[in-house]
Amino acid sequence: MRKILFLDVDGTLIDYEQKLPASARQAVIDARKNGHLVYICTGCSRAEIDSKHWDFELDGMIGGDGAYVEDHGEVVMHKHLTVDQVRHVIDWCNSRGIFFREECNSGMYICDGYEEGSLQARIQYMKGKGAEVPEGFRPPLPSHMIAGADLIRDDVNKFSFVLNSYQDHLDSIKEFPDLKPGTWGGVGEAALYGDLGVKNINKAEAIQVLLKHLNADAEDCIAFGDAKVDIPMFECCGYSVAMGNGGPECKAAADYITDDINEDGLANAFRHLGLID
């Protein structure tokens, strides 16, 4: 029976150094050859996924933590912030000296000073995920991050901003009751970044939109993830798999725990479930 597979990206399909294990690549290719549908389900926007230049096909994607749904090139749903909301977030960040980026399908637009202002957060993110970071290393910004553009836009899926302290996130909750606040990037319950996105959406709701479009049943879906943010995705699918490198809450919510991403975890899970030989 055909299954519909939903894959988180960072920590599930690719490792925390942005490397795609050869076994994961082949597992996706083989699963699709066997008739299964494979969608990524991620906080990333379309531009960030496009920048990875993977040499294999997917059936579509859910991006922006549920703001964007695409099936075989067709945009099924796209929710984004209003221009007034964008202006409000920019003014608030600027008033507090917060460095931010706008995550859009066309690119990731960064404020003045973002490269330097986000440097320590980017280094700590890499270290927290187990990457080797040599002394003095300055991770470059990826090519899809664009400086100098007009930041008053009508296509912003969400904002991510560097936390000066956790209080920034707490204050954002009060400041933006019309948006969905969150944090990400740290180890355990720590946080490096705050984010602000479209209210009342998540990965689970986006999956339901896609399933209605496909006329498919949630019982035929399998979710794969590594983080707390993936739990709603687990809860709306018939079966769920946590990566061996996943967090404790993610593992506790999953039906099955596979190996670490760099120990062929995704491919081993596909074999365990009979999706590939």
PDB file of C-alpha atoms in Angstrom:
ATOM      1  CA  MET A   1       0.000   0.000   0.000  1.00  0.00           C
ATOM      2  CA  ARG A   2       1.257   3.457  -0.909  1.00  0.00           C
ATOM      3  CA  LYS A   3       2.400   5.569   2.024  1.00  0.00           C
ATOM      4  CA  ILE A   4       2.807   9.329   2.296  1.00  0.00           C
ATOM      5  CA  LEU A   5       6.064  10.243   4.026  1.00  0.00           C
ATOM      6  CA  PHE A   6       6.704  13.578   5.735  1.00  0.00           C
ATOM      7  CA  LEU A   7      10.356  14.345   6.464  1.00  0.00           C
ATOM      8  CA  ASP A   8      11.673  17.107   8.664  1.00  0.00           C
ATOM      9  CA  VAL A   9      14.874  18.517   7.143  1.00  0.00           C
ATOM     10  CA  ASP A  10      17.539  19.608   9.645  1.00  0.00           C
ATOM     11  CA  GLY A  11      18.506  16.644  11.803  1.00  0.00           C
ATOM     12  CA  THR A  12      16.314  14.224   9.860  1.00  0.00           C
ATOM     13  CA  LEU A  13      17.045  14.370   6.138  1.00  0.00           C
ATOM     14  CA  ILE A  14      20.298  16.353   6.427  1.00  0.00           C
ATOM     15  CA  ASP A  15      22.697  16.599   9.343  1.00  0.00           C
ATOM     16  CA  TYR A  16      23.445  19.717  11.366  1.00  0.00           C
ATOM     17  CA  GLU A  17      26.375  20.581   9.089  1.00  0.00           C
ATOM     18  CA  GLN A  18      23.895  20.657   6.187  1.00  0.00           C
ATOM     19  CA  LYS A  19      25.249  17.412   4.707  1.00  0.00           C
ATOM     20  CA  LEU A  20      22.920  14.892   3.100  1.00  0.00           C
ATOM     21  CA  PRO A  21      23.885  11.306   3.983  1.00  0.00           C
ATOM     22  CA  ALA A  22      24.190   9.174   0.848  1.00  0.00           C
ATOM     23  CA  SER A  23      21.964   6.543   2.444  1.00  0.00           C
ATOM     24  CA  ALA A  24      19.188   9.097   3.073  1.00  0.00           C
ATOM     25  CA  ARG A  25      19.342  10.300  -0.529  1.00  0.00           C
ATOM     26  CA  GLN A  26      19.058   6.761  -1.860  1.00  0.00           C
ATOM     27  CA  ALA A  27      16.282   5.904   0.559  1.00  0.00           C
ATOM     28  CA  VAL A  28      14.152   8.779  -0.755  1.00  0.00           C
ATOM     29  CA  ILE A  29      14.841   7.778  -4.367  1.00  0.00           C
ATOM     30  CA  ASP A  30      14.006   4.118  -3.712  1.00  0.00           C
ATOM     31  CA  ALA A  31      10.863   4.906  -1.708  1.00  0.00           C
ATOM     32  CA  ARG A  32       9.491   6.995  -4.560  1.00  0.00           C
ATOM     33  CA  LYS A  33      10.366   4.253  -7.053  1.00  0.00           C
ATOM     34  CA  ASN A  34       8.299   1.924  -4.881  1.00  0.00           C
ATOM     35  CA  GLY A  35       5.303   4.211  -5.288  1.00  0.00           C
ATOM     36  CA  HIS A  36       5.421   6.130  -2.013  1.00  0.00           C
ATOM     37  CA  LEU A  37       5.016   9.912  -1.892  1.00  0.00           C
ATOM     38  CA  VAL A  38       7.758  11.902  -0.125  1.00  0.00           C
ATOM     39  CA  TYR A  39       7.274  15.463   1.136  1.00  0.00           C
ATOM     40  CA  ILE A  40       9.587  17.531   3.276  1.00  0.00           C
ATOM     41  CA  CYS A  41       7.883  19.216   6.236  1.00  0.00           C
ATOM     42  CA  THR A  42      10.098  21.962   7.579  1.00  0.00           C
ATOM     43  CA  GLY A  43      10.450  25.382   9.105  1.00  0.00           C
ATOM     44  CA  CYS A  44      12.498  26.371   6.054  1.00  0.00           C
ATOM     45  CA  SER A  45      10.994  28.467   3.285  1.00  0.00           C
ATOM     46  CA  ARG A  46      11.170  27.577  -0.416  1.00  0.00           C
ATOM     47  CA  ALA A  47      14.320  29.649  -1.103  1.00  0.00           C
ATOM     48  CA  GLU A  48      16.294  27.856   1.613  1.00  0.00           C
ATOM     49  CA  ILE A  49      15.313  24.463   0.203  1.00  0.00           C
ATOM     50  CA  ASP A  50      16.113  25.524  -3.363  1.00  0.00           C
ATOM     51  CA  SER A  51      19.595  26.615  -2.252  1.00  0.00           C
ATOM     52  CA  LYS A  52      20.491  23.051  -1.265  1.00  0.00           C
ATOM     53  CA  HIS A  53      20.513  21.887  -4.930  1.00  0.00           C
ATOM     54  CA  TRP A  54      19.599  18.285  -4.162  1.00  0.00           C
ATOM     55  CA  ASP A  55      19.950  15.972  -7.154  1.00  0.00           C
ATOM     56  CA  PHE A  56      16.783  13.985  -6.469  1.00  0.00           C
ATOM     57  CA  GLU A  57      13.095  14.755  -6.707  1.00  0.00           C
ATOM     58  CA  LEU A  58      10.456  15.129  -4.022  1.00  0.00           C
ATOM     59  CA  ASP A  59       6.705  15.138  -4.417  1.00  0.00           C
ATOM     60  CA  GLY A  60       6.358  18.491  -2.695  1.00  0.00           C
ATOM     61  CA  MET A  61       6.936  20.381   0.528  1.00  0.00           C
ATOM     62  CA  ILE A  62       5.410  21.976   3.564  1.00  0.00           C
ATOM     63  CA  GLY A  63       7.472  25.023   4.516  1.00  0.00           C
ATOM     64  CA  GLY A  64       7.526  27.902   6.961  1.00  0.00           C
ATOM     65  CA  ASP A  65       6.364  25.617   9.799  1.00  0.00           C
ATOM     66  CA  GLY A  66       3.096  25.093   7.933  1.00  0.00           C
ATOM     67  CA  ALA A  67       2.630  28.436   6.147  1.00  0.00           C
ATOM     68  CA  TYR A  68       3.308  26.988   2.694  1.00  0.00           C
ATOM     69  CA  VAL A  69       2.053  23.786   1.049  1.00  0.00           C
ATOM     70  CA  GLU A  70       3.186  22.612  -2.388  1.00  0.00           C
ATOM     71  CA  ASP A  71       2.299  19.438  -4.294  1.00  0.00           C
ATOM     72  CA  HIS A  72       4.150  18.560  -7.525  1.00  0.00           C
ATOM     73  CA  GLY A  73       4.808  22.235  -8.238  1.00  0.00           C
ATOM     74  CA  GLU A  74       1.268  23.374  -7.420  1.00  0.00           C
ATOM     75  CA  VAL A  75       0.882  25.852  -4.562  1.00  0.00           C
ATOM     76  CA  VAL A  76      -1.903  24.415  -2.428  1.00  0.00           C
ATOM     77  CA  MET A  77      -1.706  26.999   0.376  1.00  0.00           C
ATOM     78  CA  HIS A  78       0.446  30.014   1.187  1.00  0.00           C
ATOM     79  CA  LYS A  79      -0.204  32.134   4.264  1.00  0.00           C
ATOM     80  CA  HIS A  80       2.067  35.060   5.077  1.00  0.00           C
ATOM     81  CA  LEU A  81       2.300  38.125   7.276  1.00  0.00           C
ATOM     82  CA  THR A  82       0.540  41.327   6.250  1.00  0.00           C
ATOM     83  CA  VAL A  83       2.604  44.380   5.347  1.00  0.00           C
ATOM     84  CA  ASP A  84       1.441  46.079   8.561  1.00  0.00           C
ATOM     85  CA  GLN A  85       2.591  43.087  10.620  1.00  0.00           C
ATOM     86  CA  VAL A  86       5.960  43.113   8.842  1.00  0.00           C
ATOM     87  CA  ARG A  87       6.406  46.816   9.553  1.00  0.00           C
ATOM     88  CA  HIS A  88       5.490  46.298  13.221  1.00  0.00           C
ATOM     89  CA  VAL A  89       8.067  43.514  13.681  1.00  0.00           C
ATOM     90  CA  ILE A  90      10.809  45.539  11.962  1.00  0.00           C
ATOM     91  CA  ASP A  91      10.121  48.606  14.107  1.00  0.00           C
ATOM     92  CA  TRP A  92      10.093  46.514  17.288  1.00  0.00           C
ATOM     93  CA  CYS A  93      13.380  44.760  16.439  1.00  0.00           C
ATOM     94  CA  ASN A  94      15.074  48.013  15.509  1.00  0.00           C
ATOM     95  CA  SER A  95      13.931  49.658  18.743  1.00  0.00           C
ATOM     96  CA  ARG A  96      15.582  46.864  20.773  1.00  0.00           C
ATOM     97  CA  GLY A  97      18.753  46.453  18.708  1.00  0.00           C
ATOM     98  CA  ILE A  98      17.688  42.964  17.576  1.00  0.00           C
ATOM     99  CA  PHE A  99      19.142  41.456  14.414  1.00  0.00           C
ATOM    100  CA  PHE A 100      16.547  39.712  12.259  1.00  0.00           C
ATOM    101  CA  ARG A 101      15.841  38.003   8.975  1.00  0.00           C
ATOM    102  CA  GLU A 102      12.679  37.679   6.907  1.00  0.00           C
ATOM    103  CA  GLU A 103      12.072  34.180   5.575  1.00  0.00           C
ATOM    104  CA  CYS A 104      10.306  34.288   2.211  1.00  0.00           C
ATOM    105  CA  ASN A 105       9.905  31.860  -0.660  1.00  0.00           C
ATOM    106  CA  SER A 106      11.949  34.202  -2.872  1.00  0.00           C
ATOM    107  CA  GLY A 107      14.863  34.523  -0.452  1.00  0.00           C
ATOM    108  CA  MET A 108      15.892  35.233   3.106  1.00  0.00           C
ATOM    109  CA  TYR A 109      16.203  38.995   3.594  1.00  0.00           C
ATOM    110  CA  ILE A 110      18.501  40.182   6.373  1.00  0.00           C
ATOM    111  CA  CYS A 111      18.687  43.469   8.245  1.00  0.00           C
ATOM    112  CA  ASP A 112      21.769  45.671   8.287  1.00  0.00           C
ATOM    113  CA  GLY A 113      24.475  44.130  10.483  1.00  0.00           C
ATOM    114  CA  TYR A 114      22.915  40.666  10.538  1.00  0.00           C
ATOM    115  CA  GLU A 115      26.053  38.808   9.461  1.00  0.00           C
ATOM    116  CA  GLU A 116      28.086  40.081  12.412  1.00  0.00           C
ATOM    117  CA  GLY A 117      25.145  40.328  14.805  1.00  0.00           C
ATOM    118  CA  SER A 118      24.152  36.681  14.292  1.00  0.00           C
ATOM    119  CA  LEU A 119      27.699  35.267  14.273  1.00  0.00           C
ATOM    120  CA  GLN A 120      27.812  33.933  17.823  1.00  0.00           C
ATOM    121  CA  ALA A 121      24.302  32.475  17.558  1.00  0.00           C
ATOM    122  CA  ARG A 122      25.251  30.671  14.348  1.00  0.00           C
ATOM    123  CA  ILE A 123      28.411  29.282  15.962  1.00  0.00           C
ATOM    124  CA  GLN A 124      26.524  28.161  19.076  1.00  0.00           C
ATOM    125  CA  TYR A 125      23.881  26.515  16.914  1.00  0.00           C
ATOM    126  CA  MET A 126      26.533  24.473  15.115  1.00  0.00           C
ATOM    127  CA  LYS A 127      28.237  23.490  18.375  1.00  0.00           C
ATOM    128  CA  GLY A 128      24.957  22.568  20.002  1.00  0.00           C
ATOM    129  CA  LYS A 129      24.212  20.145  17.194  1.00  0.00           C
ATOM    130  CA  GLY A 130      27.594  18.434  17.551  1.00  0.00           C
ATOM    131  CA  ALA A 131      29.492  20.116  14.715  1.00  0.00           C
ATOM    132  CA  GLU A 132      33.233  20.665  15.051  1.00  0.00           C
ATOM    133  CA  VAL A 133      33.848  24.422  15.018  1.00  0.00           C
ATOM    134  CA  PRO A 134      37.542  25.425  14.935  1.00  0.00           C
ATOM    135  CA  GLU A 135      38.673  28.383  17.030  1.00  0.00           C
ATOM    136  CA  GLY A 136      38.175  31.606  15.108  1.00  0.00           C
ATOM    137  CA  PHE A 137      35.930  30.034  12.472  1.00  0.00           C
ATOM    138  CA  ARG A 138      33.375  32.413  10.979  1.00  0.00           C
ATOM    139  CA  PRO A 139      30.597  30.457   9.264  1.00  0.00           C
ATOM    140  CA  PRO A 140      29.644  32.270   6.065  1.00  0.00           C
ATOM    141  CA  LEU A 141      26.095  33.300   5.362  1.00  0.00           C
ATOM    142  CA  PRO A 142      24.425  31.060   2.767  1.00  0.00           C
ATOM    143  CA  SER A 143      23.792  32.486  -0.688  1.00  0.00           C
ATOM    144  CA  HIS A 144      20.035  32.717  -0.226  1.00  0.00           C
ATOM    145  CA  MET A 145      20.492  35.344   2.517  1.00  0.00           C
ATOM    146  CA  ILE A 146      20.119  38.724   0.830  1.00  0.00           C
ATOM    147  CA  ALA A 147      21.309  42.032   2.279  1.00  0.00           C
ATOM    148  CA  GLY A 148      20.305  45.538   1.230  1.00  0.00           C
ATOM    149  CA  ALA A 149      16.792  44.743  -0.021  1.00  0.00           C
ATOM    150  CA  ASP A 150      13.607  46.585   0.873  1.00  0.00           C
ATOM    151  CA  LEU A 151      12.384  44.850   4.027  1.00  0.00           C
ATOM    152  CA  ILE A 152       8.797  46.097   3.813  1.00  0.00           C
ATOM    153  CA  ARG A 153       7.448  43.078   1.957  1.00  0.00           C
ATOM    154  CA  ASP A 154       4.151  41.275   1.356  1.00  0.00           C
ATOM    155  CA  ASP A 155       5.578  37.742   1.094  1.00  0.00           C
ATOM    156  CA  VAL A 156       7.102  37.099   4.535  1.00  0.00           C
ATOM    157  CA  ASN A 157       6.381  33.615   5.875  1.00  0.00           C
ATOM    158  CA  LYS A 158       8.011  34.358   9.222  1.00  0.00           C
ATOM    159  CA  PHE A 159      10.723  36.323  11.013  1.00  0.00           C
ATOM    160  CA  SER A 160      13.657  34.819  12.882  1.00  0.00           C
ATOM    161  CA  PHE A 161      15.633  37.076  15.212  1.00  0.00           C
ATOM    162  CA  VAL A 162      18.714  36.713  17.385  1.00  0.00           C
ATOM    163  CA  LEU A 163      17.820  36.733  21.073  1.00  0.00           C
ATOM    164  CA  ASN A 164      19.811  39.197  23.172  1.00  0.00           C
ATOM    165  CA  SER A 165      18.173  37.361  26.065  1.00  0.00           C
ATOM    166  CA  TYR A 166      15.190  35.067  26.565  1.00  0.00           C
ATOM    167  CA  GLN A 167      13.269  38.145  27.664  1.00  0.00           C
ATOM    168  CA  ASP A 168      13.103  39.210  24.023  1.00  0.00           C
ATOM    169  CA  HIS A 169      10.977  36.146  23.289  1.00  0.00           C
ATOM    170  CA  LEU A 170       8.746  36.740  26.334  1.00  0.00           C
ATOM    171  CA  ASP A 171       8.237  40.353  25.320  1.00  0.00           C
ATOM    172  CA  SER A 172       7.464  39.330  21.737  1.00  0.00           C
ATOM    173  CA  ILE A 173       4.547  37.231  23.015  1.00  0.00           C
ATOM    174  CA  LYS A 174       2.975  40.351  24.551  1.00  0.00           C
ATOM    175  CA  GLU A 175       3.912  42.652  21.677  1.00  0.00           C
ATOM    176  CA  PHE A 176       2.498  40.449  18.902  1.00  0.00           C
ATOM    177  CA  PRO A 177      -0.745  38.747  19.981  1.00  0.00           C
ATOM    178  CA  ASP A 178      -1.662  38.529  16.287  1.00  0.00           C
ATOM    179  CA  LEU A 179       1.397  36.366  15.445  1.00  0.00           C
ATOM    180  CA  LYS A 180       2.716  32.953  16.488  1.00  0.00           C
ATOM    181  CA  PRO A 181       5.872  33.320  18.643  1.00  0.00           C
ATOM    182  CA  GLY A 182       8.485  30.623  19.123  1.00  0.00           C
ATOM    183  CA  THR A 183      12.134  29.924  19.828  1.00  0.00           C
ATOM    184  CA  TRP A 184      14.686  27.623  18.266  1.00  0.00           C
ATOM    185  CA  GLY A 185      18.357  26.831  17.884  1.00  0.00           C
ATOM    186  CA  GLY A 186      19.518  25.986  21.397  1.00  0.00           C
ATOM    187  CA  VAL A 187      20.322  22.790  23.263  1.00  0.00           C
ATOM    188  CA  GLY A 188      17.479  21.363  25.323  1.00  0.00           C
ATOM    189  CA  GLU A 189      15.202  24.160  26.511  1.00  0.00           C
ATOM    190  CA  ALA A 190      17.763  26.873  25.723  1.00  0.00           C
ATOM    191  CA  ALA A 191      17.118  29.226  22.817  1.00  0.00           C
ATOM    192  CA  LEU A 192      19.276  31.213  20.415  1.00  0.00           C
ATOM    193  CA  TYR A 193      16.611  32.668  18.144  1.00  0.00           C
ATOM    194  CA  GLY A 194      13.061  33.853  18.452  1.00  0.00           C
ATOM    195  CA  ASP A 195      10.614  33.657  15.598  1.00  0.00           C
ATOM    196  CA  LEU A 196       7.295  35.198  14.662  1.00  0.00           C
ATOM    197  CA  GLY A 197       5.006  33.616  12.097  1.00  0.00           C
ATOM    198  CA  VAL A 198       1.422  33.349  10.975  1.00  0.00           C
ATOM    199  CA  LYS A 199      -0.894  32.628  13.874  1.00  0.00           C
ATOM    200  CA  ASN A 200      -2.868  29.391  14.159  1.00  0.00           C
ATOM    201  CA  ILE A 201      -0.803  27.307  11.766  1.00  0.00           C
ATOM    202  CA  ASN A 202       1.610  24.440  12.317  1.00  0.00           C
ATOM    203  CA  LYS A 203       2.966  21.420  10.472  1.00  0.00           C
ATOM    204  CA  ALA A 204      -0.003  19.273  11.450  1.00  0.00           C
ATOM    205  CA  GLU A 205      -2.600  21.675  10.065  1.00  0.00           C
ATOM    206  CA  ALA A 206      -0.612  22.004   6.836  1.00  0.00           C
ATOM    207  CA  ILE A 207      -0.498  18.212   6.489  1.00  0.00           C
ATOM    208  CA  GLN A 208      -4.273  18.126   6.842  1.00  0.00           C
ATOM    209  CA  VAL A 209      -4.593  20.718   4.055  1.00  0.00           C
ATOM    210  CA  LEU A 210      -2.365  18.611   1.814  1.00  0.00           C
ATOM    211  CA  LEU A 211      -4.220  15.381   2.616  1.00  0.00           C
ATOM    212  CA  LYS A 212      -7.530  17.016   1.691  1.00  0.00           C
ATOM    213  CA  HIS A 213      -5.940  18.116  -1.588  1.00  0.00           C
ATOM    214  CA  LEU A 214      -4.691  14.561  -2.207  1.00  0.00           C
ATOM    215  CA  ASN A 215      -7.927  12.961  -0.996  1.00  0.00           C
ATOM    216  CA  ALA A 216      -5.748  10.839   1.282  1.00  0.00           C
ATOM    217  CA  ASP A 217      -6.046   9.439   4.802  1.00  0.00           C
ATOM    218  CA  ALA A 218      -3.830  10.362   7.751  1.00  0.00           C
ATOM    219  CA  GLU A 219      -3.544   6.653   8.609  1.00  0.00           C
ATOM    220  CA  ASP A 220      -1.458   6.217   5.458  1.00  0.00           C
ATOM    221  CA  CYS A 221       1.046   8.872   6.567  1.00  0.00           C
ATOM    222  CA  ILE A 222       4.387   8.405   8.315  1.00  0.00           C
ATOM    223  CA  ALA A 223       6.176  11.369   9.926  1.00  0.00           C
ATOM    224  CA  PHE A 224       9.934  11.539  10.536  1.00  0.00           C
ATOM    225  CA  GLY A 225      11.510  14.156  12.828  1.00  0.00           C
ATOM    226  CA  ASP A 226      14.048  14.986  15.498  1.00  0.00           C
ATOM    227  CA  ALA A 227      12.687  17.912  17.508  1.00  0.00           C
ATOM    228  CA  LYS A 228       9.871  19.097  19.735  1.00  0.00           C
ATOM    229  CA  VAL A 229       8.412  21.144  16.874  1.00  0.00           C
ATOM    230  CA  ASP A 230       7.801  17.861  15.004  1.00  0.00           C
ATOM    231  CA  ILE A 231       5.428  16.470  17.638  1.00  0.00           C
ATOM    232  CA  PRO A 232       2.246  17.987  16.094  1.00  0.00           C
ATOM    233  CA  MET A 233       3.289  16.307  12.830  1.00  0.00           C
ATOM    234  CA  PHE A 234       3.641  13.003  14.706  1.00  0.00           C
ATOM    235  CA  GLU A 235       0.210  13.377  16.263  1.00  0.00           C
ATOM    236  CA  CYS A 236      -1.618  13.860  12.964  1.00  0.00           C
ATOM    237  CA  CYS A 237       0.026  10.974  11.092  1.00  0.00           C
ATOM    238  CA  GLY A 238      -0.754   7.298  11.388  1.00  0.00           C
ATOM    239  CA  TYR A 239       2.817   6.457  12.415  1.00  0.00           C
ATOM    240  CA  SER A 240       5.832   8.455  13.579  1.00  0.00           C
ATOM    241  CA  VAL A 241       9.597   7.942  13.676  1.00  0.00           C
ATOM    242  CA  ALA A 242      12.113   9.880  15.790  1.00  0.00           C
ATOM    243  CA  MET A 243      15.745  10.050  14.780  1.00  0.00           C
ATOM    244  CA  GLY A 244      18.337   8.652  17.170  1.00  0.00           C
ATOM    245  CA  ASN A 245      19.831  12.139  17.420  1.00  0.00           C
ATOM    246  CA  GLY A 246      16.426  13.577  18.327  1.00  0.00           C
ATOM    247  CA  GLY A 247      15.477  15.285  21.555  1.00  0.00           C
ATOM    248  CA  PRO A 248      13.902  13.391  24.467  1.00  0.00           C
ATOM    249  CA  GLU A 249      10.421  14.868  23.969  1.00  0.00           C
ATOM    250  CA  CYS A 250      10.457  13.963  20.293  1.00  0.00           C
ATOM    251  CA  LYS A 251      11.522  10.410  21.062  1.00  0.00           C
ATOM    252  CA  ALA A 252       8.873  10.027  23.760  1.00  0.00           C
ATOM    253  CA  ALA A 253       6.161  11.061  21.289  1.00  0.00           C
ATOM    254  CA  ALA A 254       7.262   8.728  18.478  1.00  0.00           C
ATOM    255  CA  ASP A 255       6.060   5.218  17.677  1.00  0.00           C
ATOM    256  CA  TYR A 256       9.583   4.140  16.694  1.00  0.00           C
ATOM    257  CA  ILE A 257      13.122   5.431  17.291  1.00  0.00           C
ATOM    258  CA  THR A 258      15.663   4.821  14.560  1.00  0.00           C
ATOM    259  CA  ASP A 259      19.423   5.372  14.492  1.00  0.00           C
ATOM    260  CA  ASP A 260      21.336   8.654  14.378  1.00  0.00           C
ATOM    261  CA  ILE A 261      21.109  10.571  11.112  1.00  0.00           C
ATOM    262  CA  ASN A 262      24.780   9.865  10.356  1.00  0.00           C
ATOM    263  CA  GLU A 263      24.371   6.187  11.170  1.00  0.00           C
ATOM    264  CA  ASP A 264      21.936   5.633   8.277  1.00  0.00           C
ATOM    265  CA  GLY A 265      19.005   6.404  10.541  1.00  0.00           C
ATOM    266  CA  LEU A 266      16.555   7.465   7.843  1.00  0.00           C
ATOM    267  CA  ALA A 267      17.384   4.576   5.516  1.00  0.00           C
ATOM    268  CA  ASN A 268      17.223   2.078   8.381  1.00  0.00           C
ATOM    269  CA  ALA A 269      13.782   3.371   9.344  1.00  0.00           C
ATOM    270  CA  PHE A 270      12.576   3.072   5.746  1.00  0.00           C
ATOM    271  CA  ARG A 271      13.755  -0.555   5.694  1.00  0.00           C
ATOM    272  CA  HIS A 272      12.217  -1.287   9.084  1.00  0.00           C
ATOM    273  CA  LEU A 273       8.866  -0.039   7.788  1.00  0.00           C
ATOM    274  CA  GLY A 274       9.125  -1.962   4.516  1.00  0.00           C
ATOM    275  CA  LEU A 275       9.240   1.183   2.388  1.00  0.00           C
ATOM    276  CA  ILE A 276      12.455   0.044   0.678  1.00  0.00           C
ATOM    277  CA  ASP A 277      14.317  -3.250   0.419  1.00  0.00           C
TER     278      ASP A 277
END
